[in-house]
Backbone as JSON, one array per atom type, in Angstrom:
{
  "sequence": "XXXXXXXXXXXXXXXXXXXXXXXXXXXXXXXXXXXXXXXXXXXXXXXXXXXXXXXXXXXXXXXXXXXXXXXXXXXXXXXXXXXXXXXXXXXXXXXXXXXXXXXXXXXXXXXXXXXXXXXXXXXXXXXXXXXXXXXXXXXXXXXXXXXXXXXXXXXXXXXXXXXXXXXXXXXXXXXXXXXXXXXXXXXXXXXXXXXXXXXXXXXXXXXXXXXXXXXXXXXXXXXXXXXXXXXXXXXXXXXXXXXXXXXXXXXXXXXXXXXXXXXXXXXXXXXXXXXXXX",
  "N": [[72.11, 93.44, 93.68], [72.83, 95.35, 95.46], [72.06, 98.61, 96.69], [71.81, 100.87, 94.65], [70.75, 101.83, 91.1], [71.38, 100.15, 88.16], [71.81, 101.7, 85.95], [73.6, 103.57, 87.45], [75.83, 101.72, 88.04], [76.82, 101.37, 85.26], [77.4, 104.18, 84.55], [79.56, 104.35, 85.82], [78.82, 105.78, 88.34], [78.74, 104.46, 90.47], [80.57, 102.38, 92.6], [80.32, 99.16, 91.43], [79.35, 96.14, 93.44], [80.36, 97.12, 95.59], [78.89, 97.88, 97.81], [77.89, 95.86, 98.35], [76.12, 93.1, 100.22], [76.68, 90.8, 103.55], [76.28, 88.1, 102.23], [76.14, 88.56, 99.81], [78.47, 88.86, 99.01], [80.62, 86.91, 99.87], [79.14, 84.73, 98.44], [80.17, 85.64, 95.63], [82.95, 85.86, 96.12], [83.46, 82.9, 95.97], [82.58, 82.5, 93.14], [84.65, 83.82, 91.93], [86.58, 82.88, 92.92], [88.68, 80.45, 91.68], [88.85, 81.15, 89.23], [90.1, 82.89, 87.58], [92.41, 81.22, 87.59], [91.54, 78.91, 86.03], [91.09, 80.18, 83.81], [93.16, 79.6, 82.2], [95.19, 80.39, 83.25], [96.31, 78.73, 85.03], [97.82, 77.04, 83.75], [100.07, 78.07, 82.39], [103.47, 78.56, 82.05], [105.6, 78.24, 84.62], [107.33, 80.3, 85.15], [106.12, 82.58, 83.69], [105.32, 85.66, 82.64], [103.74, 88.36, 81.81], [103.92, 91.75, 81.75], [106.19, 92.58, 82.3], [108.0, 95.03, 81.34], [105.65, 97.36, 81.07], [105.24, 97.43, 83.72], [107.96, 98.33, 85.01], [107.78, 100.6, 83.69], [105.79, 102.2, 84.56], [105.29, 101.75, 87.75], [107.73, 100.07, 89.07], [109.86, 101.95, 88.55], [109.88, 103.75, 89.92], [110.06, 103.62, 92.8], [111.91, 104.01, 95.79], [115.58, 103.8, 96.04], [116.13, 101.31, 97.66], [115.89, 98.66, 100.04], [113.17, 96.47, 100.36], [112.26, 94.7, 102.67], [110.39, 92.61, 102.95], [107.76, 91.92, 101.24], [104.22, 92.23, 99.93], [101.99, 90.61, 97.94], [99.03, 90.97, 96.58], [96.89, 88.64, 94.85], [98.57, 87.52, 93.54], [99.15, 85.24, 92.13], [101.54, 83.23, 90.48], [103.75, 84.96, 91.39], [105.65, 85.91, 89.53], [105.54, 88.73, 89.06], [107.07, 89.93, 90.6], [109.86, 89.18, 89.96], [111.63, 91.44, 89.32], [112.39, 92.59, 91.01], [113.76, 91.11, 92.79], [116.34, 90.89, 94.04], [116.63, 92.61, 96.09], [114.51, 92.19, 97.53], [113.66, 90.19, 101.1], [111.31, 88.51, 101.38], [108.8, 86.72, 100.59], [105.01, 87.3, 100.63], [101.87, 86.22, 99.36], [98.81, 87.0, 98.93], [96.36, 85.18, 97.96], [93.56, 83.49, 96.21], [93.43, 81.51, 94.48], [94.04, 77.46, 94.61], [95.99, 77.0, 92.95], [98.38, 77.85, 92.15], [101.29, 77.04, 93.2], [104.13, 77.98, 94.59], [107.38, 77.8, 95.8], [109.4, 79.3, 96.18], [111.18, 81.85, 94.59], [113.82, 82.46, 92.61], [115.22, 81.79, 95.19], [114.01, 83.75, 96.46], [112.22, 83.25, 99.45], [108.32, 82.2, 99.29], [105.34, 82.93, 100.43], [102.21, 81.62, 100.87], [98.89, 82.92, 101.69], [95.3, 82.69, 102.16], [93.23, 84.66, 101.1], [90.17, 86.78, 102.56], [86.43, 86.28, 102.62], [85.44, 88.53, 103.08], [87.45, 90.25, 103.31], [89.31, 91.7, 105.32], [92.6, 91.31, 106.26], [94.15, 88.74, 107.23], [96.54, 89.7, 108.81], [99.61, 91.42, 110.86], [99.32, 94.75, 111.88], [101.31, 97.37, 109.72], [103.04, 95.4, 108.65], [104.83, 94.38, 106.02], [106.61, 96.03, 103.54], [106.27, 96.87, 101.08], [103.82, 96.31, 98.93], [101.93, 94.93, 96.13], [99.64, 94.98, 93.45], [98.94, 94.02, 90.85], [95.93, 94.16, 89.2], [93.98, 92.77, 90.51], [91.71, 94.22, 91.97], [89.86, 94.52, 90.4], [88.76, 92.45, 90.44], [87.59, 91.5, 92.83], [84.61, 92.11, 95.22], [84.2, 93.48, 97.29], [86.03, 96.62, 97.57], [86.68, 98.86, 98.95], [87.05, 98.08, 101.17], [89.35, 96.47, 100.82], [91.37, 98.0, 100.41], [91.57, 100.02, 102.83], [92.05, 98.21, 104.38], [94.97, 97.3, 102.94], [96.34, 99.64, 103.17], [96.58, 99.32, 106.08], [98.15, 97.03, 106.55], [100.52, 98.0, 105.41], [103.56, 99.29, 106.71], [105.04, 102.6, 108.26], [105.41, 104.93, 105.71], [105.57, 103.3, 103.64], [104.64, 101.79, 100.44], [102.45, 101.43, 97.95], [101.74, 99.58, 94.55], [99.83, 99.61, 92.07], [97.82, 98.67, 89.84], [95.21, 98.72, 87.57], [92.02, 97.92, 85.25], [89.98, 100.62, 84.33], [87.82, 100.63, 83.26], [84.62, 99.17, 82.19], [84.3, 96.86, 81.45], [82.64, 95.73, 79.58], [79.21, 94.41, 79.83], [78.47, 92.99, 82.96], [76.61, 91.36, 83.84], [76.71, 89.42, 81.76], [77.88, 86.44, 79.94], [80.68, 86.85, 78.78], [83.59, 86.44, 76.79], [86.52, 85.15, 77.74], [86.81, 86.51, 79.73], [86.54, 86.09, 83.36], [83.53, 85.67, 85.8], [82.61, 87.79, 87.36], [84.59, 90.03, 86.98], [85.43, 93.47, 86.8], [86.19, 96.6, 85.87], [87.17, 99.57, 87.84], [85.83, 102.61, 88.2], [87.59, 105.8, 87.69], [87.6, 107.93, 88.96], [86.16, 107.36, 91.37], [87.53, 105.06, 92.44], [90.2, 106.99, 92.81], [89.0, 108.33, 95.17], [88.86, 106.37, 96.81], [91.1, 105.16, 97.74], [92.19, 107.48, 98.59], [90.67, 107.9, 101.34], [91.34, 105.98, 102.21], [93.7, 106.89, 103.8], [96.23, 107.06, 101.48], [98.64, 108.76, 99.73], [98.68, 109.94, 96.78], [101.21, 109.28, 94.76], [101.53, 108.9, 92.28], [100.36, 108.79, 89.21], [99.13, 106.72, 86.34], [97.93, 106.72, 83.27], [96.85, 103.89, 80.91], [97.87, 100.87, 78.78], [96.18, 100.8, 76.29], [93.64, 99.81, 73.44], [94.39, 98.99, 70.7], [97.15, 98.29, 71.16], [97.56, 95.62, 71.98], [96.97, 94.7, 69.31], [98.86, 94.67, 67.86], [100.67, 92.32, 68.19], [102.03, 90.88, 66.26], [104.55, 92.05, 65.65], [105.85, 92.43, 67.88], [108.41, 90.3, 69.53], [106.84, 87.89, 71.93], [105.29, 88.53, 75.14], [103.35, 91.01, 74.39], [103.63, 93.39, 76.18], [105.85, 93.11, 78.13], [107.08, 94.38, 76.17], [109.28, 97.29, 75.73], [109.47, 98.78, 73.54], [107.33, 99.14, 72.82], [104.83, 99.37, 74.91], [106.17, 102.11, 75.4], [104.77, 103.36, 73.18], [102.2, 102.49, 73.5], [101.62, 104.39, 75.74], [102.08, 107.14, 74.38], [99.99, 106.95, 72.96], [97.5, 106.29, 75.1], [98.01, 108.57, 76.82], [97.12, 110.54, 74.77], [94.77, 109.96, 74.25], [93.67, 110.1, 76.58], [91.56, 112.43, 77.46], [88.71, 110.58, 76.82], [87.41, 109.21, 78.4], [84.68, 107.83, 79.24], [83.15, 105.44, 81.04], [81.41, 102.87, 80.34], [81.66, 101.79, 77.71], [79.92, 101.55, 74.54], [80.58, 102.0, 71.91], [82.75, 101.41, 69.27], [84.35, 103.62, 68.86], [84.05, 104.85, 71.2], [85.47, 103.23, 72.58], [88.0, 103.65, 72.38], [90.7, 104.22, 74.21], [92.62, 104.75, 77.18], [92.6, 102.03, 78.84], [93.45, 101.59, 81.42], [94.79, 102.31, 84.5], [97.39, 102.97, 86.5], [98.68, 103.23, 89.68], [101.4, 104.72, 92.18], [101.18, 104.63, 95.27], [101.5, 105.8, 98.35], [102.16, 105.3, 101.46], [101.9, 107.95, 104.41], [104.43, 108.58, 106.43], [105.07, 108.03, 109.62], [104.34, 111.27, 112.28], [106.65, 112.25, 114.38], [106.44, 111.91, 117.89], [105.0, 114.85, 119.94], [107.05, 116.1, 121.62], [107.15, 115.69, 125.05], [106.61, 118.16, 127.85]],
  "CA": [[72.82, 94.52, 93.0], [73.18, 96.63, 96.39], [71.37, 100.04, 96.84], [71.73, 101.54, 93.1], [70.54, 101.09, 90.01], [72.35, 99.63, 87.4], [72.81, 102.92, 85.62], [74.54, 104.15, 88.35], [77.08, 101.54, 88.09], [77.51, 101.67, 84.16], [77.67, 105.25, 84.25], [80.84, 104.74, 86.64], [78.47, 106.49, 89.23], [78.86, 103.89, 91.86], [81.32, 100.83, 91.91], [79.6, 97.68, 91.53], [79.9, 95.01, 94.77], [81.33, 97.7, 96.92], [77.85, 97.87, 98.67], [77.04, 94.11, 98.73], [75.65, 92.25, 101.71], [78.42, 89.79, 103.81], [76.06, 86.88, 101.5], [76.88, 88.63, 98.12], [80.0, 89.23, 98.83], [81.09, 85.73, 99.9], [78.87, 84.43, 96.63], [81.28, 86.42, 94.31], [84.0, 85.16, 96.31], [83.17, 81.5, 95.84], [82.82, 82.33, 92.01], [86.41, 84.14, 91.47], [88.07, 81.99, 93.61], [89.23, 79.69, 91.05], [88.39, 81.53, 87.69], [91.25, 83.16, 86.59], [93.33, 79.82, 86.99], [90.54, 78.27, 85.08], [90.86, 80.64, 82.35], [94.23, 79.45, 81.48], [96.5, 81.03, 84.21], [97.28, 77.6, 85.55], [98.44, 75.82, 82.79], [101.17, 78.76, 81.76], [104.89, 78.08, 82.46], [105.64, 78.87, 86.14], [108.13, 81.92, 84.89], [105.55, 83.26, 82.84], [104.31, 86.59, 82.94], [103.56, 89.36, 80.2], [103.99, 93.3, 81.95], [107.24, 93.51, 83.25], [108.04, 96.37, 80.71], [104.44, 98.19, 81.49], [105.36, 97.46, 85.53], [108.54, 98.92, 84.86], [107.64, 101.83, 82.95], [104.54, 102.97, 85.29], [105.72, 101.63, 89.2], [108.99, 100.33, 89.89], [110.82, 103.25, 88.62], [109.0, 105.41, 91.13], [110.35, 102.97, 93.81], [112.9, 104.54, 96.17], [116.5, 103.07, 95.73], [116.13, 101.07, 98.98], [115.54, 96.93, 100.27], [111.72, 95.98, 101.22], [112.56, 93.05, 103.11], [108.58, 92.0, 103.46], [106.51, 92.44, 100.44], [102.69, 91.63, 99.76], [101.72, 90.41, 96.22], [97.66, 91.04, 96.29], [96.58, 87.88, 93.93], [99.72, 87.37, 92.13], [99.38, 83.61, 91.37], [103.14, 82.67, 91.04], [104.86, 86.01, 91.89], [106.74, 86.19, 89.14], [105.5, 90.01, 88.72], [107.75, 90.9, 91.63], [111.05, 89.12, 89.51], [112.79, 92.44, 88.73], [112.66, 93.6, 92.62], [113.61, 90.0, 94.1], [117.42, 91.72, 94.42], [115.99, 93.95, 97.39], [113.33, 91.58, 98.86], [113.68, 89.11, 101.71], [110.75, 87.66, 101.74], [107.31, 87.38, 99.53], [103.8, 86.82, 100.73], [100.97, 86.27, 98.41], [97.69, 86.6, 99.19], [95.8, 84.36, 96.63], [92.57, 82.74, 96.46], [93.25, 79.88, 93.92], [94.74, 76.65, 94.81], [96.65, 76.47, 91.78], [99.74, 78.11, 92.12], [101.79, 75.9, 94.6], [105.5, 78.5, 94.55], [108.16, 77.74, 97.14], [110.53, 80.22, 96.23], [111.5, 82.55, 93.19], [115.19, 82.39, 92.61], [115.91, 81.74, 96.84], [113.65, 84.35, 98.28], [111.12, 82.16, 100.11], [107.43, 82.57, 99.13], [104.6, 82.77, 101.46], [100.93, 81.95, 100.56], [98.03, 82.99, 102.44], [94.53, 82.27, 101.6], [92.47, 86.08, 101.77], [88.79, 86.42, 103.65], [85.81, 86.81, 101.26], [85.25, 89.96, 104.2], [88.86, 91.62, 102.59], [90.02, 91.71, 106.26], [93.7, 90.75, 105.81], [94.8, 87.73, 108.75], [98.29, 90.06, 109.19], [99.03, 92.39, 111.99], [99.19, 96.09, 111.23], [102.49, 97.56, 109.55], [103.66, 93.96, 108.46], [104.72, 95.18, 105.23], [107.44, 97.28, 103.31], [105.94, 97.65, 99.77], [102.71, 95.68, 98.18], [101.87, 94.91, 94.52], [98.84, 94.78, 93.27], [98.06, 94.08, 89.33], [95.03, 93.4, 88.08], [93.37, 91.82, 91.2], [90.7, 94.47, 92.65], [88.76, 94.16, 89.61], [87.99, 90.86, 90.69], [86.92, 91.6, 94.58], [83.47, 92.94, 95.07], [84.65, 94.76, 98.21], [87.48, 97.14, 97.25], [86.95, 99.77, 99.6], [87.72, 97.35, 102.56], [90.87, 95.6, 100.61], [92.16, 99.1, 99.84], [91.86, 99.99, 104.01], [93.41, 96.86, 104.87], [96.27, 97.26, 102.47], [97.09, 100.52, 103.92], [96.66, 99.06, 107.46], [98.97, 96.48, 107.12], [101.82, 98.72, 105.28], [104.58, 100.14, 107.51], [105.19, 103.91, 107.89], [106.32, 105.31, 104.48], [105.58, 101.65, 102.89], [104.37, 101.65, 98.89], [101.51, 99.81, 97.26], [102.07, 100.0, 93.61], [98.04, 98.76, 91.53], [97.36, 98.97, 88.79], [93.44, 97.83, 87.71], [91.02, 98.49, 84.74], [89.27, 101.87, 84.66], [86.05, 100.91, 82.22], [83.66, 98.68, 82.79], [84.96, 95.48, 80.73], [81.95, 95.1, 79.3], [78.2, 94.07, 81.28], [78.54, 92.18, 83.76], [75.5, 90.41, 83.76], [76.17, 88.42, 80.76], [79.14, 85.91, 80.14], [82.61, 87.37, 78.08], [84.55, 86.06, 76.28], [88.22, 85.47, 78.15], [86.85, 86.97, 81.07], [85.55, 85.99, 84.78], [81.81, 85.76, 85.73], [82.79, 88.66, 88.26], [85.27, 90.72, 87.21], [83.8, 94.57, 86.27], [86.65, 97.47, 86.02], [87.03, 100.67, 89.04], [85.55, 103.82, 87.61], [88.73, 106.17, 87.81], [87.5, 109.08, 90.1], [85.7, 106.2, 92.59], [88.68, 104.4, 93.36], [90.87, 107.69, 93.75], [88.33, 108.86, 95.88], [88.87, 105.49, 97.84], [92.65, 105.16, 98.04], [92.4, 109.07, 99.54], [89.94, 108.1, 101.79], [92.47, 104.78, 102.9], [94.92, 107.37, 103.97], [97.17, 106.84, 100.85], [99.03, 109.76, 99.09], [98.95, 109.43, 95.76], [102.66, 109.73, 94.39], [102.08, 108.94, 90.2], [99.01, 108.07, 88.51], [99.71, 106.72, 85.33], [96.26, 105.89, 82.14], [97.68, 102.85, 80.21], [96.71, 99.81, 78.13], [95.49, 101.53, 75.2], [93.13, 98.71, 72.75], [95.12, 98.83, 69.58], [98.41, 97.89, 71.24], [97.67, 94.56, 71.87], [96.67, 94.27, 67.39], [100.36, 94.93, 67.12], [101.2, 91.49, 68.85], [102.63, 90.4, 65.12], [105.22, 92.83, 65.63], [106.7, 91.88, 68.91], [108.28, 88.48, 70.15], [106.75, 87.61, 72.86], [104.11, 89.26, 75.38], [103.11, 92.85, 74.15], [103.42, 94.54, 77.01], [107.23, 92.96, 77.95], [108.42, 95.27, 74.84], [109.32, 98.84, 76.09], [108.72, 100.32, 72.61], [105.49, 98.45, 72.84], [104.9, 100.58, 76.58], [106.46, 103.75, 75.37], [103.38, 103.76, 72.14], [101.22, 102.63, 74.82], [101.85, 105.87, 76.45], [101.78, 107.96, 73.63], [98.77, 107.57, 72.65], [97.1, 106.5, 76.21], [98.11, 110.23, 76.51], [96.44, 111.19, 73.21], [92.96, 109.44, 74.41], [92.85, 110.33, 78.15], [89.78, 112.82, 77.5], [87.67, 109.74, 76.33], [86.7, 109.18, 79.98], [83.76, 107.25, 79.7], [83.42, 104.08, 81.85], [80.66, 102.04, 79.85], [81.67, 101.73, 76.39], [78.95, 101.06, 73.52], [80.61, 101.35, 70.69], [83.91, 101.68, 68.66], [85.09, 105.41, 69.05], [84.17, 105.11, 72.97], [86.71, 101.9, 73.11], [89.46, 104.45, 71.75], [90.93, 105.12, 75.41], [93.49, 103.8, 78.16], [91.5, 101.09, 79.87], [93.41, 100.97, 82.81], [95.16, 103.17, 85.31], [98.53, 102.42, 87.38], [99.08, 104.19, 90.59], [101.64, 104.17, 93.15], [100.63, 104.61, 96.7], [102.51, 106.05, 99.7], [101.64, 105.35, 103.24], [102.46, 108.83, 105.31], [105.56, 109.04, 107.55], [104.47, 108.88, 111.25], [105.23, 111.97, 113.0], [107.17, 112.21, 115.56], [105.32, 112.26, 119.06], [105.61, 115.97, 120.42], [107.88, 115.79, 123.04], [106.42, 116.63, 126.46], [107.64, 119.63, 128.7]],
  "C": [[73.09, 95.68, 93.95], [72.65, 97.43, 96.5], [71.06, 100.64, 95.82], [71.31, 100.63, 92.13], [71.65, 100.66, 89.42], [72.5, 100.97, 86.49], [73.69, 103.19, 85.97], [75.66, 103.34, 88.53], [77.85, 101.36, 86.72], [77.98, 102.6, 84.12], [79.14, 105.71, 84.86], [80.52, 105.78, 87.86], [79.05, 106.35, 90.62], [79.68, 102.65, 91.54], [80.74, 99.81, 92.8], [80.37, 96.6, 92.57], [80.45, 95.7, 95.29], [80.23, 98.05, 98.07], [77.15, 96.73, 98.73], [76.9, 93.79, 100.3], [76.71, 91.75, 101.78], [77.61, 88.12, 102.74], [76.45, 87.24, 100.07], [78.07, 88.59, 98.17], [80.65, 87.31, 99.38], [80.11, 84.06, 98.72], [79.64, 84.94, 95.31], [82.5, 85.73, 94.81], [84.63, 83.76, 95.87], [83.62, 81.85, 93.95], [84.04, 82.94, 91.46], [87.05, 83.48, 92.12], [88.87, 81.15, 92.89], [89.14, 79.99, 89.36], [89.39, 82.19, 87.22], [92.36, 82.25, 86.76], [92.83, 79.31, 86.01], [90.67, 78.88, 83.56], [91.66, 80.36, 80.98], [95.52, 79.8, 82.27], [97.57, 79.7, 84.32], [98.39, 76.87, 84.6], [99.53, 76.96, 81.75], [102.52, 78.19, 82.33], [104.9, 78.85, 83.91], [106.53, 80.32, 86.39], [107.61, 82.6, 83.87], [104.38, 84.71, 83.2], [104.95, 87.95, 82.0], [103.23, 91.01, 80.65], [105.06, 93.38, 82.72], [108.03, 94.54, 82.68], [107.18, 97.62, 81.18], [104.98, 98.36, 83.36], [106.8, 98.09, 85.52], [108.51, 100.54, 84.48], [106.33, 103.12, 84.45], [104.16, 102.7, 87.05], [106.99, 101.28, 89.36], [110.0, 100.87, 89.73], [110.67, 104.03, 89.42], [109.78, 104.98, 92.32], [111.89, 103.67, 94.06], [113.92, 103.45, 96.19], [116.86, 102.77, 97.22], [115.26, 99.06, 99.17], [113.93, 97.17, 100.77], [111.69, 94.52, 101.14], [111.13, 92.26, 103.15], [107.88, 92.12, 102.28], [105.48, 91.64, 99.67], [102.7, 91.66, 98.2], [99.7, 90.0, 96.36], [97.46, 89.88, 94.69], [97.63, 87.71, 92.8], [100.33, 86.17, 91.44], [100.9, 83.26, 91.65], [104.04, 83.38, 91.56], [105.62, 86.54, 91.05], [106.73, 87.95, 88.4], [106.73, 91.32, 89.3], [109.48, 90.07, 91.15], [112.11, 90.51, 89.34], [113.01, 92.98, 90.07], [113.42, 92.57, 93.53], [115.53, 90.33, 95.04], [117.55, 92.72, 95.94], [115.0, 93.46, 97.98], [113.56, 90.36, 99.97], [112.45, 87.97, 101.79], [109.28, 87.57, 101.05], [106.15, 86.56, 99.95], [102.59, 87.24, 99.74], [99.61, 85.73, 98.74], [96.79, 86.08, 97.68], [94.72, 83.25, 97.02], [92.88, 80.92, 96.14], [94.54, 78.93, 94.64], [95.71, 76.29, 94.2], [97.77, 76.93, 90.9], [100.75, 78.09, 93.11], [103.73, 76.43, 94.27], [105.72, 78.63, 95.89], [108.64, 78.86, 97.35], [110.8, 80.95, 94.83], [112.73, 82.93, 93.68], [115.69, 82.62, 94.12], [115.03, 82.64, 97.2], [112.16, 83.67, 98.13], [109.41, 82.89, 99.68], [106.38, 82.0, 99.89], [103.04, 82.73, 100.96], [100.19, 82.37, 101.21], [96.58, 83.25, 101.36], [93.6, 83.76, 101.84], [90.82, 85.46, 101.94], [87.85, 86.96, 102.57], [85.47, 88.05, 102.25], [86.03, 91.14, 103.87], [89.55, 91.92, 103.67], [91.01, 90.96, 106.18], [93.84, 89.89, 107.39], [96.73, 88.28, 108.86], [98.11, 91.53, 110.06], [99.36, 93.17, 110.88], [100.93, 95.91, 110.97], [103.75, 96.23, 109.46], [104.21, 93.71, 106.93], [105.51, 96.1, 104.71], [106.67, 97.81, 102.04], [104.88, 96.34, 99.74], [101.98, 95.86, 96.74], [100.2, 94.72, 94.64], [98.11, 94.89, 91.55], [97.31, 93.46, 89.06], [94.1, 92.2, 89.43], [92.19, 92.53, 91.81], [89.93, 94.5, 91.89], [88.1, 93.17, 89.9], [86.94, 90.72, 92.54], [85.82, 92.79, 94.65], [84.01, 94.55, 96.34], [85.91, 95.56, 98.27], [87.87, 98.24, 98.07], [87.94, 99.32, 101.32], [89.03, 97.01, 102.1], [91.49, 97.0, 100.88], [92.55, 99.62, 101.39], [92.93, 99.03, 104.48], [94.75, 96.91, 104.37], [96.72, 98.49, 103.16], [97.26, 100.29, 105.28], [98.04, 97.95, 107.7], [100.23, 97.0, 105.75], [102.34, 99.55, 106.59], [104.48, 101.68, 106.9], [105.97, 103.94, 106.49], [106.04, 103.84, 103.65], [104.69, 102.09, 101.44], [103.68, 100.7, 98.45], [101.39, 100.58, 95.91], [100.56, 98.84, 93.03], [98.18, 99.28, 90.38], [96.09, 97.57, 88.29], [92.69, 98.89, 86.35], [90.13, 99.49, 85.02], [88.01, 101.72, 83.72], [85.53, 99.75, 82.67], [83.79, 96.86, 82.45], [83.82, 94.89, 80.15], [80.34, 95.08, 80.26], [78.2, 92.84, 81.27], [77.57, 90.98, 83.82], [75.23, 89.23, 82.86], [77.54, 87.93, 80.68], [79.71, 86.4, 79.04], [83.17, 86.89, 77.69], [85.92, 86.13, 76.91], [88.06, 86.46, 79.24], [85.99, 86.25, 82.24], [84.13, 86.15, 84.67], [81.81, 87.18, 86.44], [83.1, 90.02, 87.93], [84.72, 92.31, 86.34], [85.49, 95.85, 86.47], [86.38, 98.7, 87.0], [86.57, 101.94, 88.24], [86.65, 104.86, 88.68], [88.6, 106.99, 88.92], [87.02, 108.65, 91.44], [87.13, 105.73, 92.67], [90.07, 105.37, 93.4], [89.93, 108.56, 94.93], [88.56, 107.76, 97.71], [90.17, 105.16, 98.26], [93.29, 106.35, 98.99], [91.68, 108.64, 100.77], [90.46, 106.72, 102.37], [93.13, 105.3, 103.68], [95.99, 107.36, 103.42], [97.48, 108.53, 100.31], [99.15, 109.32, 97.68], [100.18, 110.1, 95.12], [102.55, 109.9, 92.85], [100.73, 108.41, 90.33], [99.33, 108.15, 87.38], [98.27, 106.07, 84.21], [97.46, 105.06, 81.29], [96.5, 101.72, 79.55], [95.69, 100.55, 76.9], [95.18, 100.19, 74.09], [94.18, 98.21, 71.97], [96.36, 98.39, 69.78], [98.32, 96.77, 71.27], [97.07, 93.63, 70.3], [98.18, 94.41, 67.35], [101.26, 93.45, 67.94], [102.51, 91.02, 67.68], [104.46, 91.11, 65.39], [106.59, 92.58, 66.79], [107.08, 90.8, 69.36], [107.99, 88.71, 71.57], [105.06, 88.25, 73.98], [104.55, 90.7, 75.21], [103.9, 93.66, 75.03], [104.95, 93.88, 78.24], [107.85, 93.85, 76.99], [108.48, 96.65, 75.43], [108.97, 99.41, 75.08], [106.93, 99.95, 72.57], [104.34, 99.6, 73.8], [105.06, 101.48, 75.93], [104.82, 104.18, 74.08], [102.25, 103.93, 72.63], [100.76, 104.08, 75.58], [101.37, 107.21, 76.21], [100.32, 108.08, 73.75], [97.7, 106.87, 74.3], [97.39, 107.96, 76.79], [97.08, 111.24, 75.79], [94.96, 111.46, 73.96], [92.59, 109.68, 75.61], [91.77, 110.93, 78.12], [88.93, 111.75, 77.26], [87.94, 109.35, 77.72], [85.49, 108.17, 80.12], [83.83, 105.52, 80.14], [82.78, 102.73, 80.78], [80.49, 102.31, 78.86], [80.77, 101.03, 75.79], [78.98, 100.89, 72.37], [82.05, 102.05, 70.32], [85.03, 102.78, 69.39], [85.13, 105.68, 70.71], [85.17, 104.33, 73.51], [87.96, 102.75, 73.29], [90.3, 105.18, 73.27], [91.77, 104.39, 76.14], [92.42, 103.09, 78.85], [92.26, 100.78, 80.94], [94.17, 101.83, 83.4], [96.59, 102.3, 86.54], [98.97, 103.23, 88.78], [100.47, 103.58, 92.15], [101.45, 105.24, 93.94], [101.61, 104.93, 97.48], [101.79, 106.45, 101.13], [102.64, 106.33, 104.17], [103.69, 108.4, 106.46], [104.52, 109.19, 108.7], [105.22, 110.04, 111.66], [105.42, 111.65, 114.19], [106.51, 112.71, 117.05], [106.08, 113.26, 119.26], [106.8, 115.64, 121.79], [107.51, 116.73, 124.35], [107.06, 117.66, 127.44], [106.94, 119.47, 130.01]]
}
C-alpha cells in the first residue's frame, strides 16, 4: 500500500499506487492489462463509443482551429474517441495495453499501436506529438505522476493533452465492484492538478462532469447517455449545482450527489525564443 495509510488515500490525501515499488507497480500492471476488454469492451461493435457529446462539450471545442498531424490516444482501445477530429489528423497512435483491439485505420487515417511500459516511460522520442487524448485511462495506472511527465515530454511546443478521469474514489479498492477493474481507484481533484502543474502543463479549462443521476435518465435517450448534448448540457447544470460536494470517499447517498469526474485540457508552453547573442 506504499508509505501511507489507507486513510490518507480515502480521504483523497494521497493518490493510491503513485508511491508503489517497480514490483507493485508491474503487479497492477499485469492485472489491468486485459480487464477492461474483459469487462465487455471487446465484444462492442468496433464504431462504438458512448461520449462524443461530453468530449465535445468539455475538450474539443477548446481545440485551436488547426491540423495535429500526430496524435496520441492514451488507452483508447479502438480510437474511435478521436472520430470527430480524424478531418485534421494524419496519423493516430495508441498506446494500449490490451491485445484486443486489433484497428488498422479509422476512416483512412492509419492507426498505430504501441504496447506502454508497466514503468509509464513512453518508447517515443521527445516532442513526437501534436495533441494527446486521454479518457478514462489514468484511473487505471498506479503510476500517474510518471505517465502525466511523459505525456508532457513527448508533446511538441504548444501541443494539447485533453483527460478527462474520475475525481472520487469509485468505491474501496480492496474489495471486488461490480462493473469495475480489480485496480482502477479515481484521482483526488487537487492531487492530480497539483501533478499536471508540476508536469509543466498550463491548465487552459477544467471542466466537473458526470453527475450520478444522468445516467437513470438512459430511458429517455436513444442511445449512449452521454452522446445526447441535452443529456451533457443537464450534466453540466447540475455538475455545477453539486461542485461544493468535494469529498473523494463517498459513504453514503447525499455524498454520491456530485460530478464524479473532471475534464481538463492541457497546454504544453511555447518555447521561447533563444536570446539572441551580441
Amino acid at each position: 500500500m506504499g508509505y501511507h495509510t489507507l486513510d490518507e488515500y480515502l480521504q483523497g490525501k494521497k493518490l493510491y499506487g503513485d508511491d508503489f515499488s517497480p514490483e507493485e507497480i508491474e503487479q497492477w500492471f499485469k492485472d489491468e492489462e486485459e480487464a477492461y476488454a474483459n469487462l465487455g469492451a471487446k465484444d462492442r461493435p468496433q464504431n462504438y463509443y458512448g461520449a462524443h457529446a461530453l468530449n465535445h462539450a468539455h475538450s474539443f471545442r477548446y481545440l485551436p482551429p488547426r491540423r495535429f498531424p500526430s496524435v496520441l490516444s492514451l488507452g483508447g482501445a479502438t480510437g474511435e474517441e478521436l472520430r470527430p477530429l480524424l478531418s485534421r489528423v494524419e496519423k493516430i497512435t495508441i498506446l494500449e495495453p490490451s491485445q484486443a483491439f486489433p484497428v488498422k485505420a479509422i476512416a483512412g487515417v492509419p492507426v498505430e499501436y504501441v504496447k506502454p511500459r508497466s514503468s509509464g516511460i513512453m518508447p517515443f522520442r521527445d516532442e513526437s506529438f501534436d495533441l494527446a487524448t486521454c479518457f478514462g485511462c489514468l484511473h487505471h495506472v498506479p503510476n500517474v505522476s510518471t505517465v502525466v511527465r511523459e505525456l508532457f515530454r513527448c508533446l511538441r511546443s504548444s501541443g494539447i493533452a485533453l483527460i478527462r478521469e474520475p475525481i472520487v474514489s469509485m468505491g474501496d479498492w480492496r474489495r471486488e465492484r461490480a462493473g469495475l477493474t480489480k485496480r482502477e481507484r479515481g484521482l483526488p481533484l487537487p492531487i492530480f492538478r497539483a501533478i499536471v502543474r508540476s508536469a509543466g502543463f498550463t491548465i487552459v479549462k477544467e471542466t466537473r462532469c458526470v453527475f450520478p443521476l444522468i445516467s437513470r435518465l438512459r430511458f429517455i435517450f436513444r442511445g449512449p447517455i452521454y452522446n445526447s448534448a441535452a443529456a451533457v448540457y443537464a450534466d453540466d447544470i447540475l455538475s455545477r449545482l453539486f461542485a461544493w460536494n468535494d469529498r473523494y470517499h463517498c459513504v453514503n447517498p447525499f455524498q454520491k450527489l456530485k460530478p464524479t469526474a473532471a475534464a481538463f485540457v492541457l497546454q504544453k508552453p511555447e518555447k521561447a525564443d533563444p536570446v539572441e547573442q551580441r
